Amino acid sequence: MAFMHALRPTLVFAGLGISVLGGLLATEASAQALKVATAYKLMTLDPHYADLNENTSLLSHIFERLVYQDEKMEPKPGLAVSWKQLSDTQWKFKLRENVRFHDGSKFTAQDVVATVERIQHFLKPPSGGLAAYTQAITKVTAADPHTVVFETNGPSPTLPLSLASVFIVRHQANGFKTTDEMNTGSSVVGTGPYKFEGWQSGETLKLVRNDDYWAGKPGWSDVTFRIIESPAARVAALTTGEVDLADFVPARDVETLKQRGVEIESTSAARSNFLQFDVGREQLSGVADKSGNAIANPFRDVRVRKALAIATDRNFLTEKILLGYGSPASQLFPKGMPGTSGQLTVEQPDFEGAKELLAQAGFKDGFDVVVGGPGGRYPGDSDSLQAVAQNWARIGVRVQPAVAPYTVYANKLDQGEYPVWYAGCSGNTVTICLDAVLASKNDDRKTGSLNYGDYRNAPFDDMLAKAETIEVGPKRDEAVASATEFVMADYPIIPLYHFHHIAGHGQRVATYTVHPRGWTTAMQATPAEE
């Protein structure tokens, strides 16, 4: 599928993506209940508490954003019908009229002002997980009941994309509600297609149709999410008909489910999983010659990094380990998404070429290395490390996979205990991952948050920084792609694969559109006619 550019630079007109309308606009006769088994363990009803898919996915039934990011990662009008950049530091958003909150109150510009105020000044750590999306905003003004003007602390060409992650809450004259107060359920009032009905933390979320929804009556009369963290239990619930829809279906269960009449839908995730090198330190624990003697950090030499990259069989990982529910990666987001390069490709391994590069770098006999990774955090994570170990053994690099539960792995990674490790990154734009994983650590620019290996490439930093000053659209995409091509030629990481989000549904669901962000919503499902 070809992905379209994220946002036109001047004005976006009203309209809704197909994915938004999929589960809406039903007639009274066709309305029915939807039961969903989800891996998402919703722990709060506060839409601003944390930037987690658990919140983003489940609470999107109740709360809405000014901008919605569709299944092509392209912004579409939500509560805003259009937006326009007035200057480098000013944006104007026109709001949708005739929208009401679930309590009957009108949606106005004052609700947008209150939302930003709550995120920026009311919530305190550990709450306030959406602060990063509003940090560029210095002032929000309600120019009229349906016009909002944002002022920023500098050029902010991606402000609409940032606001695509912010749920709008109702302005209340008596002040903001705390997270604890929202968790009682009494103040969980949004403008979304479904109203809050009940919640048991970590167990269930119950919703009922909003008959007065501005986009039309939703297709499901009510929706119940059952939080089932075990993949096997989710599959079992789907197989027996206890639920109509299940998310995060393991690839190994797909064929069995198909044989039992379950429909399977999937799409490539807006993310990648990759191997990352520690290039910052001169000497590394976990790296030695074949006699066990410590050696200088081999990953500082681009020839070594390239040798390991071209010796990694990424097609094997997607075909044999992910069972076809993944695509080999050459960059941080799947090819075709905004800002990705069409020139970067994944080729078959070149073991002889890899041996030659190692010899040129002074490692004719190879070396030994520990490679860290989580077990069960991502599809194919531990099995991929075993496959990579077999690949690298063919060029003389002996790998000791160090697989650990995610919390243990993350702590060791933070402590710098791994010379090479398996990691991942996702986001609403590829620049988020480029900034976090490959850009040099820079507190002022807030880059390098996931650059644990201290990789530094000043020309790339400059290219990326310049690209990010360009308004969202084709020119920005081209500049980001060029920066990606430049940095990937230096082999700072080895992209492994983009795994697929897989969902299954029974016959009561006619269609289901899987979102690349991994969201699970009733709006992505259309009811079958009974």
mmCIF file of C-alpha atoms in Angstrom, residues 4 43 57 65 99 105 113 134 185 213 229 263 273 283 293 307 350 376 412 477:
data_model
loop_
_atom_site.group_PDB
_atom_site.id
_atom_site.type_symbol
_atom_site.label_atom_id
_atom_site.label_comp_id
_atom_site.label_asym_id
_atom_site.label_seq_id
_atom_site.Cartn_x
_atom_site.Cartn_y
_atom_site.Cartn_z
ATOM 1 C CA MET A 4 0.299 9.455 1.401
ATOM 2 C CA MET A 43 -4.972 1.371 34.340
ATOM 3 C CA SER A 57 -6.521 3.103 22.078
ATOM 4 C CA ARG A 65 -8.530 14.885 19.296
ATOM 5 C CA VAL A 99 -20.473 19.078 18.698
ATOM 6 C CA SER A 105 -22.617 20.838 26.964
ATOM 7 C CA VAL A 113 -7.584 26.085 25.979
ATOM 8 C CA THR A 134 2.421 20.663 24.085
ATOM 9 C CA GLY A 185 -15.711 7.572 36.432
ATOM 10 C CA TYR A 213 -22.508 11.724 18.065
ATOM 11 C CA GLU A 229 -3.047 -10.271 28.694
ATOM 12 C CA GLU A 263 -11.048 -13.710 9.742
ATOM 13 C CA ASN A 273 12.980 -3.470 15.837
ATOM 14 C CA GLN A 283 36.359 -0.798 25.510
ATOM 15 C CA ASN A 293 41.092 -11.392 25.959
ATOM 16 C CA ALA A 307 29.923 -6.617 8.062
ATOM 17 C CA ASP A 350 26.686 -11.586 1.832
ATOM 18 C CA GLY A 376 8.512 -11.934 24.955
ATOM 19 C CA LYS A 412 20.907 -3.664 32.308
ATOM 20 C CA ASP A 477 9.409 14.011 3.447
#
